Amino acid sequence: MPIRLRSLPLAPLLTAIPAFVVLFGFGMVAPDVLTTGNLWNIATQTSYLAIFTLGQTIVLLTAGLDLSIGMAVSYTSVVAALALVNVAAPGLAILAYLAAGVGLGLVIGAVNGFFVAIVGINPFIVTLGTYNILFALSSTVTGGFPVSDFPPLTSQILVDASVLAIPIPIVISAIVMAVVGFLLRRTVFGRSLYLIGSNPSMATAAGIRVRLHTLGAYLLCSGLGTFGGLLLSARAGSGEPNIGGSLALQTVAAAVIGGARLRGGKGGVLSALLGAFFITVLSNGMNLARIDGYIQQLCIGAIIILALLAEQISQNAERSS
Amino acid sequence: MRSARACLASLLGSGGMIVLLIVLTAAGTALVQPRFFNALNIINILRNAAILSVASMGQMLVMVAGGFDLSVGVIVALASVQTALLSGIIAGWMPDAPILALILATLLTMVTGALIGSVNGAFVSVFRLSPFMVTLAMSSVVMGVTFYVTKGIPIYGLPDAFMNGIGRGMIGRCPVVVVIAVAIVAAVIILQRATTLGRHIYAVGSSPHAARVSGVRVRPLLIGVYAVSGAAAAIAGILLTARIGSGQSTLGGTLALETIAASVVGGVSLLGGTGRAERVMLGALFLSLVANALNLLRIDSKYQTLVLGVVLIAAVCIESLSGVRRRHD
């Protein structure tokens, strides 16, 4: 009988092993990888990607997908930056920044969710459509130029602050993980998402309002994605129309590597975090080992296919045992 | 309500909707901008529609078989770069026969497209991976290779005969590109209507299980269909390269979206099992008309992707509301 890795309680933690192998592997090639400074850097970058990946994981739970997440991040980054630089009082400006960004993100999520959950259209096609709509909007709203001149208070609060010597992005990300983890594990809404993904007809039979919950998943995905994007823009110090370019691929790769499934019903906070850690370690290592950016892109594609293959094989093993 | 729905369904079913859309768009654009009916402009639209039709034929066959191919755009870019590079290299080996070198280069490019497609098809059919994710990941791989080879710099030095003969060439009053596209569409129509293979593609798309039980060899068929899609994208890339006269790694950015939109506007179901080549060609003509209209009205070209996205979602909504779509689950 084959070993059923996924049924072990510690199964998601196995994802951490290849990540550490990659980390120490690159550490031998490029000595800069294992310095304290770079390890903090990896932790910070993981905390951003984990927020995006968690959003993607939530729609994957319902057997959906959000290809538009990167463009939603780009568009809201620019629009929120416009709000930030146009409000005079710095404190108020940061509130306007967050409110405008997340508010717009929720609108985008509502549009995706409406077409997927209410009209009943294939999520790939809906989000491929909104991807291109948002791409056009984000590259035209400011003529394709970044919105810079963020007030210094933005980076003081959202980037450079620290709690007990831990950088604020990591702290914020940890809070987000805890809240969403509670939502997924301990609330009817969260539990319903798992059932909708793994067995939609049973979810309907159990009286779950499938459409409403699925809509909620898309709202949450875009909300989380744009919130993460706002943190990232604050770090860049400007609203960037191409900040989210490859996020769709990265988040799906991270989610699937962490243990989420395209067919729905699997994954959570831990899988998102570990998957994000793996992708971050890999791209950080490739950067420091001076591997060409285009080769990195090739690697991400190959890794997604490998992760999908592994998912399929472990699923077959589960079924046959 | 029911009669409105039935009316919509019959319009969609007969393909009348797409003809109506084409006539309305053409008439509307001509009213606002009389230059629309300029012979040069019409030829321009037809050339664009021809190249989009070729790539859409592959996308349509994959969708009829129940899949998607997001890698058509990057295969177009790779084909453009590969044709330009190879024709230079092969011409170096046989300086006396530049035309033969060009033909060899284009054939090898088509083989590459077919190979990439068959790898997609193998992952989809043998390992049963999601076609959307496989072809998306493949796009990342192929794009990485294309940009690594070229560093994003255009490749010049294609023989003039290539541009003058194919890209800008005319047979009588008809562009060569259009003649090639019509020939390819005609071949696909024959495949779909008159061959067992064509009927098997519909069968696999409607119900893979039923097809398998009734003796269709599903795996080789799917690999073949994706290979055809890759080859069609490569041909589109070669034709596009002949038009612009250089190998460009940035071509095809929105082509995956355009071919899916052309297919859906042309009545191809997202669930597989339905779709006809001639209507998809009309879908491609419609999208090219819309793009041309936006150009003539001097609307920022970046908004074209916005319009494409809206057209795609609208077309899928109409399909879904009219009840043409069948449920398999």
Short mmCIF file of N, CA and C in Angstrom, two decimals, chain A residues 305, chain B residues 68-72 74 120 124 130-140 226:
data_model
loop_
_atom_site.label_atom_id
_atom_site.label_comp_id
_atom_site.label_asym_id
_atom_site.label_seq_id
_atom_site.Cartn_x
_atom_site.Cartn_y
_atom_site.Cartn_z
N ILE A 305 3.91 23.00 -14.12
CA ILE A 305 3.54 21.71 -14.73
C ILE A 305 3.94 20.56 -13.82
N PHE B 68 -8.73 24.16 -24.06
CA PHE B 68 -8.39 25.55 -24.36
C PHE B 68 -6.92 25.56 -24.72
N ASP B 69 -6.49 26.53 -25.51
CA ASP B 69 -5.07 26.68 -25.77
C ASP B 69 -4.64 28.13 -25.55
N LEU B 70 -4.06 28.38 -24.38
CA LEU B 70 -3.61 29.75 -24.09
C LEU B 70 -2.23 30.01 -24.67
N SER B 71 -1.59 28.98 -25.24
CA SER B 71 -0.21 29.16 -25.69
C SER B 71 -0.12 29.65 -27.13
N VAL B 72 -1.27 29.90 -27.81
CA VAL B 72 -1.19 30.32 -29.21
C VAL B 72 -0.39 31.63 -29.37
N VAL B 74 2.14 32.93 -27.57
CA VAL B 74 3.60 32.80 -27.46
C VAL B 74 4.17 31.96 -28.60
N ASN B 120 1.62 19.97 -25.04
CA ASN B 120 0.39 20.40 -24.34
C ASN B 120 -0.63 19.27 -24.34
N VAL B 124 -2.39 17.16 -21.26
CA VAL B 124 -3.84 17.21 -21.06
C VAL B 124 -4.46 15.82 -21.13
N SER B 130 -5.31 20.15 -16.18
CA SER B 130 -6.22 21.18 -16.67
C SER B 130 -5.62 21.85 -17.91
N PRO B 131 -6.34 21.84 -19.05
CA PRO B 131 -5.78 22.42 -20.28
C PRO B 131 -5.41 23.89 -20.10
N PHE B 132 -6.25 24.61 -19.34
CA PHE B 132 -5.98 26.02 -19.13
C PHE B 132 -4.64 26.23 -18.44
N MET B 133 -4.41 25.46 -17.36
CA MET B 133 -3.17 25.66 -16.59
C MET B 133 -1.96 25.16 -17.37
N VAL B 134 -2.10 24.03 -18.06
CA VAL B 134 -0.96 23.49 -18.81
C VAL B 134 -0.51 24.49 -19.87
N THR B 135 -1.49 25.02 -20.63
CA THR B 135 -1.10 25.91 -21.73
C THR B 135 -0.64 27.27 -21.19
N LEU B 136 -1.17 27.65 -20.01
CA LEU B 136 -0.69 28.90 -19.39
C LEU B 136 0.77 28.73 -18.94
N ALA B 137 1.06 27.60 -18.29
CA ALA B 137 2.42 27.33 -17.84
C ALA B 137 3.35 27.19 -19.05
N MET B 138 2.85 26.53 -20.11
CA MET B 138 3.65 26.37 -21.33
C MET B 138 3.96 27.74 -21.93
N SER B 139 3.00 28.66 -21.83
CA SER B 139 3.24 30.01 -22.34
C SER B 139 4.43 30.64 -21.65
N SER B 140 4.48 30.44 -20.32
CA SER B 140 5.59 31.01 -19.56
C SER B 140 6.92 30.42 -20.02
N TYR B 226 -4.17 19.31 -30.35
CA TYR B 226 -3.32 20.37 -29.79
C TYR B 226 -2.13 20.64 -30.72
#
